[in-house]
mmCIF file of C-alpha atoms and ligand atoms in Angstrom:
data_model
loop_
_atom_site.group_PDB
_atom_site.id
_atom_site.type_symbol
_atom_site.label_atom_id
_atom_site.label_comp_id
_atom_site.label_asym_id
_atom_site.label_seq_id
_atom_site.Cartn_x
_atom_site.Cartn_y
_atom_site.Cartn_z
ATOM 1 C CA UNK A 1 3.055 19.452 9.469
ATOM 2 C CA UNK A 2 2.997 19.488 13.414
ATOM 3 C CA UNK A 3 6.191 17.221 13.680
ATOM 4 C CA UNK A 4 8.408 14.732 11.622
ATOM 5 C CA UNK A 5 9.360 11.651 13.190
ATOM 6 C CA UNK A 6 9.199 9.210 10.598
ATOM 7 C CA UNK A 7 9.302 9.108 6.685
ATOM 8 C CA UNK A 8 6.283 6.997 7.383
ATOM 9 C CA UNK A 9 4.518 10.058 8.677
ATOM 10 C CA UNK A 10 4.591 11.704 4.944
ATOM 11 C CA UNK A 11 2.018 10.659 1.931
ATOM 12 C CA UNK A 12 3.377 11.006 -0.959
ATOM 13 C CA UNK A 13 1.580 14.372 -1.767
ATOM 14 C CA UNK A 14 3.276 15.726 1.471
ATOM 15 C CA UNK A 15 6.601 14.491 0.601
ATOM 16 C CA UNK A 16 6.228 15.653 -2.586
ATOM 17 C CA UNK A 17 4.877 19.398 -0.834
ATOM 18 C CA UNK A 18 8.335 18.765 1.148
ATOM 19 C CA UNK A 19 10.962 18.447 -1.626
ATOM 20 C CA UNK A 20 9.104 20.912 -3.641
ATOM 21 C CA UNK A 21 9.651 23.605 -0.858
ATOM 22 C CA UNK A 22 13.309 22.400 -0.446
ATOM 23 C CA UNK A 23 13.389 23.274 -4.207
ATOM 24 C CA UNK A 24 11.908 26.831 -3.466
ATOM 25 C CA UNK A 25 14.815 27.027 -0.726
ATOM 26 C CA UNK A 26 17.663 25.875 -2.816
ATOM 27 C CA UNK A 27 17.150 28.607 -5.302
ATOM 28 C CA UNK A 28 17.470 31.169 -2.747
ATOM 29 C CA UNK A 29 21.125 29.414 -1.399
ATOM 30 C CA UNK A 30 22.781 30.571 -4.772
ATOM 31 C CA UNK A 31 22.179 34.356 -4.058
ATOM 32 C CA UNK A 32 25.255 36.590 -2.193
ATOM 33 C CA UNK A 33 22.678 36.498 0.268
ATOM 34 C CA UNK A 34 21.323 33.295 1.701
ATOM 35 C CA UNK A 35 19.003 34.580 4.762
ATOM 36 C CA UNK A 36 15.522 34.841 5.015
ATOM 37 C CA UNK A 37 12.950 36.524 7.063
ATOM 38 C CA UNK A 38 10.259 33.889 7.604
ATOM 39 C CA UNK A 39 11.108 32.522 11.124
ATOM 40 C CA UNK A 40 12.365 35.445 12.897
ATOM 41 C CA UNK A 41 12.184 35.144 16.194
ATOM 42 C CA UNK A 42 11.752 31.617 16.452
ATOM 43 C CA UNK A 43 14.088 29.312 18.726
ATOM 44 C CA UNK A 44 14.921 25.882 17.296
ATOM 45 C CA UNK A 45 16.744 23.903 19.523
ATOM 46 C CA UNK A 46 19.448 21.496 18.536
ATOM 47 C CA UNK A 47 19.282 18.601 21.163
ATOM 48 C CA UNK A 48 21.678 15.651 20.270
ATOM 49 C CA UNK A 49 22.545 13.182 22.369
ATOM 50 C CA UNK A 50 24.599 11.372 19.926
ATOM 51 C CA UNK A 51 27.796 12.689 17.605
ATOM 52 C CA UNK A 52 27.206 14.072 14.532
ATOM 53 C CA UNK A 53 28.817 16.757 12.976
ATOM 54 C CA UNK A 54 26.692 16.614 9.068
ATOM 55 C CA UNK A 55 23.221 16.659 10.261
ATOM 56 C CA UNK A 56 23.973 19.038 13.743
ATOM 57 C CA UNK A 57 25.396 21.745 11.151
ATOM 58 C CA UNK A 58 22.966 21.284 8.810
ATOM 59 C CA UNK A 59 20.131 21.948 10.629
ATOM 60 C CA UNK A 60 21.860 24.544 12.077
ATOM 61 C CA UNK A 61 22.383 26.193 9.166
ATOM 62 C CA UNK A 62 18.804 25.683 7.530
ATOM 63 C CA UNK A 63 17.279 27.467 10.802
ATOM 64 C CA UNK A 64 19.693 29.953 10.667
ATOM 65 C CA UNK A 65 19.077 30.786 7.028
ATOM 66 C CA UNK A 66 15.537 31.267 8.142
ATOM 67 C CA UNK A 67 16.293 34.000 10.635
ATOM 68 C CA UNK A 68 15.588 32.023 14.144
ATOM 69 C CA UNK A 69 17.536 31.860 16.595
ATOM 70 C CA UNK A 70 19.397 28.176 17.745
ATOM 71 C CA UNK A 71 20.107 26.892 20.452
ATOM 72 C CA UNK A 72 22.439 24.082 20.486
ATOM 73 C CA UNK A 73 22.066 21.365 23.456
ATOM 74 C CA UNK A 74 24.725 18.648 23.259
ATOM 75 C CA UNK A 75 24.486 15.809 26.146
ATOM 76 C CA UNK A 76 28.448 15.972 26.631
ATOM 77 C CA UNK A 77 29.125 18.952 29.010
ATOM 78 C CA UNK A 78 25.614 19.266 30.010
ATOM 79 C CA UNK A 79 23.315 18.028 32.654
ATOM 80 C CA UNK A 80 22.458 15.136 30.584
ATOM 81 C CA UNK A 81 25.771 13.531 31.442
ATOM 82 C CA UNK A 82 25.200 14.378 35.906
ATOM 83 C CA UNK A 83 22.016 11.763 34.588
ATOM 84 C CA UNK A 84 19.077 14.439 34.024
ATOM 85 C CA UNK A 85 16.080 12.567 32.213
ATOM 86 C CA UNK A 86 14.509 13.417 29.032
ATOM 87 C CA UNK A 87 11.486 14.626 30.892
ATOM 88 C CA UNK A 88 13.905 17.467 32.455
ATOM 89 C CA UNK A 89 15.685 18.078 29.614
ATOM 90 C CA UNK A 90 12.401 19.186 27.506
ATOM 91 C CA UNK A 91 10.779 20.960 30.793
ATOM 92 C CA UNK A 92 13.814 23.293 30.560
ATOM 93 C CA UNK A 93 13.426 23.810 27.037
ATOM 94 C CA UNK A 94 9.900 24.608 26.957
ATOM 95 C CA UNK A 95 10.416 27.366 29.763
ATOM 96 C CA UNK A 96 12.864 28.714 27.309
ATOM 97 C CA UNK A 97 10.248 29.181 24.571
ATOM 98 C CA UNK A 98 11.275 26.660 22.315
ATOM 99 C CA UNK A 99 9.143 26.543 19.064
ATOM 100 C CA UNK A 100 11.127 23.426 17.225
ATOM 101 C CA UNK A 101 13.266 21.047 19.038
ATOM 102 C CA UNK A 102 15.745 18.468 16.703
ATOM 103 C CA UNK A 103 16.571 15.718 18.665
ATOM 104 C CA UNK A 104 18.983 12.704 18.178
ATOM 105 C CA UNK A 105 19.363 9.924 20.378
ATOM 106 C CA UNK A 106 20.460 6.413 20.465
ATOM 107 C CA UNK A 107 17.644 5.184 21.749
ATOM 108 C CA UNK A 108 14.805 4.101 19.092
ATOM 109 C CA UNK A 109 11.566 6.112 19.953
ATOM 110 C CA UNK A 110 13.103 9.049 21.566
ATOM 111 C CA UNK A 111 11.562 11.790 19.237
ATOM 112 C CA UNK A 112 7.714 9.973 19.420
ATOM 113 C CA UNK A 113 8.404 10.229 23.396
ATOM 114 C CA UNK A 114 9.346 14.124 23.351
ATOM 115 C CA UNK A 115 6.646 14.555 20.940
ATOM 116 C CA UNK A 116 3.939 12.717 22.115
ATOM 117 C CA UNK A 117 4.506 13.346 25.701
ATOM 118 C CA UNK A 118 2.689 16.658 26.792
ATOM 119 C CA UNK A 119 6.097 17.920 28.019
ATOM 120 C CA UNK A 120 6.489 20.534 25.726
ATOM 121 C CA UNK A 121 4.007 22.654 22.587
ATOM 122 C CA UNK A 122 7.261 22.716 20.452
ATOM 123 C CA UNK A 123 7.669 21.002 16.990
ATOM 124 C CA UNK A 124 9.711 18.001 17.261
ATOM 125 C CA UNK A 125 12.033 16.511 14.220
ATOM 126 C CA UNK A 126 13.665 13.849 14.255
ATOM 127 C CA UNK A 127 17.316 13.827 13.368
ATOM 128 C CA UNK A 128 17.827 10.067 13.788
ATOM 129 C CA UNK A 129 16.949 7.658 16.805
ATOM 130 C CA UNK A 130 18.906 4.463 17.448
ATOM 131 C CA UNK A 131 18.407 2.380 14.200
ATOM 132 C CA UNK A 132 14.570 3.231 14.054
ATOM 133 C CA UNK A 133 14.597 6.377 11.619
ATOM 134 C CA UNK A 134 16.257 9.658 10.066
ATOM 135 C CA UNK A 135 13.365 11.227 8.164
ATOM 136 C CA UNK A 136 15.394 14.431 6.776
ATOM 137 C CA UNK A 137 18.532 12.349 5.683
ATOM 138 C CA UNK A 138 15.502 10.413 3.179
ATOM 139 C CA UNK A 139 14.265 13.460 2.074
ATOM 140 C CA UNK A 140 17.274 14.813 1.027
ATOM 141 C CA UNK A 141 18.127 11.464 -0.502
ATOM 142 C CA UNK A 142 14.729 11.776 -2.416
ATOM 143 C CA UNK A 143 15.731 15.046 -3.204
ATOM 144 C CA UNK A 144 19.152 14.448 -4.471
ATOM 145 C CA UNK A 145 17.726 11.552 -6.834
ATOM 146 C CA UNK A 146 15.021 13.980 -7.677
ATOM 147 C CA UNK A 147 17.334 16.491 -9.428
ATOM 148 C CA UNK A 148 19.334 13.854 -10.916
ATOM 149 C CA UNK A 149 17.208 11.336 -12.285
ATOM 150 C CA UNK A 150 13.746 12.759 -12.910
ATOM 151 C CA UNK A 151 12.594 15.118 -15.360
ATOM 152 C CA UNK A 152 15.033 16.890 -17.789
ATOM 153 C CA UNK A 153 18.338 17.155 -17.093
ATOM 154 C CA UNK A 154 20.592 18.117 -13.936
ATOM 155 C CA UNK A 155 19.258 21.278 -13.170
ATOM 156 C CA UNK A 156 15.531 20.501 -13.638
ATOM 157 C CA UNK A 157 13.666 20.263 -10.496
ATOM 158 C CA UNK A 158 10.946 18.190 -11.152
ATOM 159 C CA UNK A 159 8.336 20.299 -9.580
ATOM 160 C CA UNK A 160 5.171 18.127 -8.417
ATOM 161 C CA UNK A 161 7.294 14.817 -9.084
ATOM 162 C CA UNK A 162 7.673 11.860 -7.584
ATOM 163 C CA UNK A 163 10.309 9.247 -8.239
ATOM 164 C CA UNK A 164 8.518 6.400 -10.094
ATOM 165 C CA UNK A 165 9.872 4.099 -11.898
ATOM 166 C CA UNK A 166 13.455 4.844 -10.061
ATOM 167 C CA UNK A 167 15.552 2.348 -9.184
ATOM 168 C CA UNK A 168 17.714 2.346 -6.170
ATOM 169 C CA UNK A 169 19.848 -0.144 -5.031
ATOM 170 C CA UNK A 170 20.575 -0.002 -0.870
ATOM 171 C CA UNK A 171 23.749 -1.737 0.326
ATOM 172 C CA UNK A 172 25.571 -2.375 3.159
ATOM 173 C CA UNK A 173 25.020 -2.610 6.859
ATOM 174 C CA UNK A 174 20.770 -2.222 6.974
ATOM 175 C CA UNK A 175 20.862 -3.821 9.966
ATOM 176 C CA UNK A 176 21.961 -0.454 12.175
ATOM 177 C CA UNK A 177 20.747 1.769 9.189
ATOM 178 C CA UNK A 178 17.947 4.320 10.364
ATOM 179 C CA UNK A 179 18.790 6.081 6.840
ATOM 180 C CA UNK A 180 18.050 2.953 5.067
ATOM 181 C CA UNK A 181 14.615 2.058 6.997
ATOM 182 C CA UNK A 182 13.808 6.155 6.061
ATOM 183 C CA UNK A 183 14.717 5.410 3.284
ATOM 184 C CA UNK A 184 12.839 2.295 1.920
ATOM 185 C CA UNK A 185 9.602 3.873 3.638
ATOM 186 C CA UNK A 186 9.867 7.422 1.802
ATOM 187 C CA UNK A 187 11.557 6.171 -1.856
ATOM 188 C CA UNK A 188 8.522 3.650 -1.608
ATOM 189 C CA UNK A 189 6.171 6.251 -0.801
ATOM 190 C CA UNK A 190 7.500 8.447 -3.896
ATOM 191 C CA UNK A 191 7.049 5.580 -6.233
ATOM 192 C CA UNK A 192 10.277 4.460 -6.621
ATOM 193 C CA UNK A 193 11.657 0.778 -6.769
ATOM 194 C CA UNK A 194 14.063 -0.195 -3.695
ATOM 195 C CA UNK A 195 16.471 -3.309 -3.231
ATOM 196 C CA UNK A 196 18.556 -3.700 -0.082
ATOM 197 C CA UNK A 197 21.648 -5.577 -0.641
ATOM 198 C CA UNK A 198 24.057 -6.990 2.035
ATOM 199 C CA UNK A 199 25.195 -9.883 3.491
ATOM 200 C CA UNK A 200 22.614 -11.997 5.595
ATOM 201 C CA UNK A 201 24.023 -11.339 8.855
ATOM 202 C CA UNK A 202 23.322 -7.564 8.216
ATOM 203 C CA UNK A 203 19.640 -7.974 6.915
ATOM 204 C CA UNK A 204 17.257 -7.494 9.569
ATOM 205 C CA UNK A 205 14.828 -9.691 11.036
ATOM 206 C CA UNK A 206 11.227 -8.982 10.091
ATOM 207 C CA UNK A 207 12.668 -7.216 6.781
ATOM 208 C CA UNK A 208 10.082 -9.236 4.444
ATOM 209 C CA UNK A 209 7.200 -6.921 5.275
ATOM 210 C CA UNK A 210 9.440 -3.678 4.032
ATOM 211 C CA UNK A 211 8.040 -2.210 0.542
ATOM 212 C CA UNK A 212 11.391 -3.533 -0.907
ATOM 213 C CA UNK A 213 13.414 -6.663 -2.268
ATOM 214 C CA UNK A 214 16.382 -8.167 -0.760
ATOM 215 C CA UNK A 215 19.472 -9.657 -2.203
ATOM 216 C CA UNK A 216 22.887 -10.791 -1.046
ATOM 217 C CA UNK A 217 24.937 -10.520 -4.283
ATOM 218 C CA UNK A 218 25.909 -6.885 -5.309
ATOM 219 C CA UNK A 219 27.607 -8.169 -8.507
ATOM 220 C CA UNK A 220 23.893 -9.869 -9.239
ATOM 221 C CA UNK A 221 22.381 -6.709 -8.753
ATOM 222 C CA UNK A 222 24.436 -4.431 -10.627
ATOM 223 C CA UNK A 223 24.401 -5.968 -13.877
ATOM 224 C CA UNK A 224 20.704 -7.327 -13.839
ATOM 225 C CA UNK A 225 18.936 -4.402 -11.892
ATOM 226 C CA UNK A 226 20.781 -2.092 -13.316
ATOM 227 C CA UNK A 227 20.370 0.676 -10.435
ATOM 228 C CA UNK A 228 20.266 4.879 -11.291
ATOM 229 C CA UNK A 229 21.326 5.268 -7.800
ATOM 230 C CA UNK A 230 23.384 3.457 -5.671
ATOM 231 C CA UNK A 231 23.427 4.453 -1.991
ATOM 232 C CA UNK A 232 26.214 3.005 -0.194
ATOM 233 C CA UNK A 233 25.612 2.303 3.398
ATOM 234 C CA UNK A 234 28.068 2.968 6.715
ATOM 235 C CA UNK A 235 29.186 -0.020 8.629
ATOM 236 C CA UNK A 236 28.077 1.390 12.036
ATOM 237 C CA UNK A 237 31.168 -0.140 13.937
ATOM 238 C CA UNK A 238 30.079 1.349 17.017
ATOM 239 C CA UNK A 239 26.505 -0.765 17.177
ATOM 240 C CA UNK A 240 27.978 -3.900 16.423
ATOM 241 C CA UNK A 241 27.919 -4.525 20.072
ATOM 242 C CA UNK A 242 25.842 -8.095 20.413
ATOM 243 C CA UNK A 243 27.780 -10.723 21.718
ATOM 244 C CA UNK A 244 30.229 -11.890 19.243
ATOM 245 C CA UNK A 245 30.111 -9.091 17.002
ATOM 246 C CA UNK A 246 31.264 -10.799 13.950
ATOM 247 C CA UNK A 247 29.091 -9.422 11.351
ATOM 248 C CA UNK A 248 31.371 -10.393 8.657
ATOM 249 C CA UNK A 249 34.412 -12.003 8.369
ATOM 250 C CA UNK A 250 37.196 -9.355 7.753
ATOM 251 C CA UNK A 251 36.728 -6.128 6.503
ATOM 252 C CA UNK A 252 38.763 -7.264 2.956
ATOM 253 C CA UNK A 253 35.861 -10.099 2.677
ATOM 254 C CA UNK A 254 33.044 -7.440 3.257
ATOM 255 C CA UNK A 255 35.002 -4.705 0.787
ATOM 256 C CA UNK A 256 35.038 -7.548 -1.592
ATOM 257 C CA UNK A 257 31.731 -8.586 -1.672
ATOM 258 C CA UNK A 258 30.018 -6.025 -0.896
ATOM 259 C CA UNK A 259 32.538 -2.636 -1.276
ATOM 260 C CA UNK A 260 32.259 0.093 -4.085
ATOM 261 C CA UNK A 261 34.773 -0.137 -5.747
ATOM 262 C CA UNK A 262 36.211 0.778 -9.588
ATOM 263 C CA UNK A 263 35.321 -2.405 -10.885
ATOM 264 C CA UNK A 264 31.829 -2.250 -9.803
ATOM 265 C CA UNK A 265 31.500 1.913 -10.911
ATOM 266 C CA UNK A 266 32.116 0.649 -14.228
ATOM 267 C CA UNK A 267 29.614 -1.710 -14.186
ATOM 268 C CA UNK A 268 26.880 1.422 -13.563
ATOM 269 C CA UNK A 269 24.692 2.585 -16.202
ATOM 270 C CA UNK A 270 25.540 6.143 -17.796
ATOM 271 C CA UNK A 271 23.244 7.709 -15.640
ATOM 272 C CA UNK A 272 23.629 5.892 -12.354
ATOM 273 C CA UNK A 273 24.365 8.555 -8.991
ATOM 274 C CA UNK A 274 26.222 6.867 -5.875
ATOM 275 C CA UNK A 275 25.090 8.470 -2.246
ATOM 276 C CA UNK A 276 26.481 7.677 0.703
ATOM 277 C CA UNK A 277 25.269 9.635 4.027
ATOM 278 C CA UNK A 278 28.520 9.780 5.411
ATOM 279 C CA UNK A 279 30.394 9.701 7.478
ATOM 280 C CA UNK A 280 32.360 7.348 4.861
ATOM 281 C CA UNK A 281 34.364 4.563 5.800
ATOM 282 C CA UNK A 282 36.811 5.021 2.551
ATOM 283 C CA UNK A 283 38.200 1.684 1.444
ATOM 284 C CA UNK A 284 35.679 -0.570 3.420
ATOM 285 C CA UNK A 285 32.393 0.365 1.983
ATOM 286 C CA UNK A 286 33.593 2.373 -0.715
ATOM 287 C CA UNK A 287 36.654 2.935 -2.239
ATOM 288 C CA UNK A 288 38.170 6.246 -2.535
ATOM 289 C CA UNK A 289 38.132 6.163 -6.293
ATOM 290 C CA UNK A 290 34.258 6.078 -6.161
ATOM 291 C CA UNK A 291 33.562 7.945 -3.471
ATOM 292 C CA UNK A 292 35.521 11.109 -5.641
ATOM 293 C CA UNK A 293 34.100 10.094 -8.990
ATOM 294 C CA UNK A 294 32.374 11.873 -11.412
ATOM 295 C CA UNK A 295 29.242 9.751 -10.080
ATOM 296 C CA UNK A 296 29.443 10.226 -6.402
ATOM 297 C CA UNK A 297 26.524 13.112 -5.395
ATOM 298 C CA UNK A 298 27.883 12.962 -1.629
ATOM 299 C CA UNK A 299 28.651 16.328 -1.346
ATOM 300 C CA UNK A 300 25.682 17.340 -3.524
ATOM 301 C CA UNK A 301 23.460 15.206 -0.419
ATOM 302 C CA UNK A 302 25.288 17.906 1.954
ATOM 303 C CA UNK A 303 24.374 21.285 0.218
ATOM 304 C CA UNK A 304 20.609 19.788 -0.850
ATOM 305 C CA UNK A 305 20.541 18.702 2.994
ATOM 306 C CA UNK A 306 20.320 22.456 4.147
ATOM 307 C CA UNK A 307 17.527 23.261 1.336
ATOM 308 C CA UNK A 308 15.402 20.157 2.766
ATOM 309 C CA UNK A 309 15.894 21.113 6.568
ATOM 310 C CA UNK A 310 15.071 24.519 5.777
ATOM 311 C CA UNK A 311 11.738 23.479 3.879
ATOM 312 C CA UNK A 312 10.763 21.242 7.341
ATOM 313 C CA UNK A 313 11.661 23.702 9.429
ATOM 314 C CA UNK A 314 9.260 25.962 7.332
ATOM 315 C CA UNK A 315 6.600 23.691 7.340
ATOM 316 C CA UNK A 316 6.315 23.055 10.844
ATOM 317 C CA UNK A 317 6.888 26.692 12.030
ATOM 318 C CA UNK A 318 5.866 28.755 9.700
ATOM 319 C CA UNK A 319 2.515 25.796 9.798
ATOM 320 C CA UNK A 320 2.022 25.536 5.436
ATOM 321 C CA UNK A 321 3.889 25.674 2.063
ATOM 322 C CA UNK A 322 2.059 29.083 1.824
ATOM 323 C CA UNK A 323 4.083 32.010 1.676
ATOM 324 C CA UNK A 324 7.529 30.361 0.454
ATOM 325 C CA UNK A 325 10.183 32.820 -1.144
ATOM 326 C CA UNK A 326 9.566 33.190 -4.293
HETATM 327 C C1 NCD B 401 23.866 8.805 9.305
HETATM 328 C C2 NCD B 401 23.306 8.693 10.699
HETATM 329 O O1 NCD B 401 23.795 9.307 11.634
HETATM 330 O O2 NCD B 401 22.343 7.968 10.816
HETATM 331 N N1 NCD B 401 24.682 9.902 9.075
HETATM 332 C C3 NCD B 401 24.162 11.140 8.926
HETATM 333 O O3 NCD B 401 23.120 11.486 9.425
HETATM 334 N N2 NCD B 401 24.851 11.963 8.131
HETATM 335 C C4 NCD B 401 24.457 7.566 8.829
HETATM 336 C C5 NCD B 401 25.606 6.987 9.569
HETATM 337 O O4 NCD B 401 25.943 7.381 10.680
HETATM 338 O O5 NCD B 401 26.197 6.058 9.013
#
């Protein structure tokens, strides 16, 4: 793997190759400890040029627990913000020796740009651009649903497996989800089945062609679908900048229609997960009662985020799944 930009860039035997490595990584997180050798003296540079606090710290983390060095570039406070152009920005890194850059951006193509560009030799991943994609936040999705759902039991780890046959029910605000476009691309890829629910105004144009069904009634879904996972989606307040606005009514209407709430977790099958990629808008998409049930995996989607970031990482620096820890 040379660079990840989109969970359209994996076949399934590579995203299978992926999560299997993540697995190889997550068994080495439960030792006292967690750091290994394999990319010592590598530099992996965080750029982000949006907030996040999840995916920044997770990737810091993964190349951390890999023994490079990171270097974290945030737009605020830097030359980005006296106007300093992409173009710049990687020239600088390159003459620092970067060998991986993560880069976030509001702007949908970003990552292909820095990538594709001749600007820099470095790996680039991308760590979400505008609404376009979030490769590593599908992957450890994927992953998450992996442990849970197929092969036997919690703590199996369904080696060599994809997710056929799974059934995963998308809801909320697709519209400005990146995670949900990774997300229908890579859970396709993997063999799963994928439905996107949400209200009309918040299903995007074109989104016929997507490996995926679409439906506007949640209640519908639940009880005739019958989901195992259930991955609630942010309402990205901050995007929901067109004219108007008005995506919805009022946020009680979209709760009720569309919210997580007890009512609904009881209507789950035994074995049925709920993710959410956070940040979590408690009470709007999902109600605090589900969000700390005994279903909810969010947290679990954190700690299994640091195994999959480590296993890209690997791949792209360390250039195979040769060599993993054992
Ligand atoms: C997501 C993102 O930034 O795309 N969050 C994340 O990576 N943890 C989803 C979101 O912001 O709603």
């Amino acid at each position: 793997m040379r660079h990840l930009l989109s969970a359209k860039d994996l076949d399934r035997a590579e995203a299978i190759t992926v999560l299997d490595t993540a697995a190889a990584m997550a068994a080495t997180q439960s030792r006292q400890v967690k750091k290994l050798p394999p990319l010592l003296g590598k530099t992996v540079v965080n750029l982000f040029f949006e907030d996040s606090t999840r995916t920044r710290i997770s990737f810091e983390a993964a190349a951390k627990r890999l023994s490079a060095d990171v270097i974290n570039f945030a737009a605020k406070g830097s030359s980005l913000s006296k106007g300093e152009s992409l173009k710049d920005t990687a020239q600088t890194l390159q003459a620092m020796g970067a060998d991986a850059v993560i880069i976030r951006h509001s702007a949908s193509g970003a990552p292909q740009r820095l990538a594709t560009s001749g600007w820099i030799d470095a790996g680039v991943v991308n760590a979400g651009d505008g609404t376009h994609q979030h490769p590593t936040q599908a992957l450890l999705d994927a992953f998450t649903i992996r442990r849970h759902l197929v092969g036997s039991g919690q703590d199996a780890r369904a080696t060599g497996q994809g997710l056929d046959g799974v059934r995963v029910a998308i809801v909320g605000d697709v519209l400005h989800s990146r995670v949900a476009r990774s997300n229908v691309d890579l859970l396709h890829t993997l063999g799963a089945e994928v439905v996107l629910v949400a209200p009309p105004t918040l299903v995007p144009v074109g989104v016929e062609t997507w490996p995926c069904t679409v439906s506007y009634d949640l209640d519908a879904v639940l009880t005739d679908l019958r989901p195992d996972a259930v991955m609630m989606l942010r309402i990205q307040h901050e995007r929901m900048t067109a004219a108007g606005g008005g995506y919805f009514p009022s946020a009680m209407e979209y709760s009720r229609r569309y919210g997580l709430d007890a009512r609904r977790l009881g209507a789950l099958t035994d074995r049925a997960i709920v993710l959410h990629p956070g940040p979590m808008n408690r009470g709007l998409e999902i109600s605090a009662a589900a969000a700390d049930s005994e279903r909810s995996v969010v947290l679990e989607q954190v700690t299994n985020g640091v195994a999959v970031r480590m296993a890209v990482l690997y791949l792209i620096l360390a250039g195979s799944a040769e060599g993993i820890p054992a």
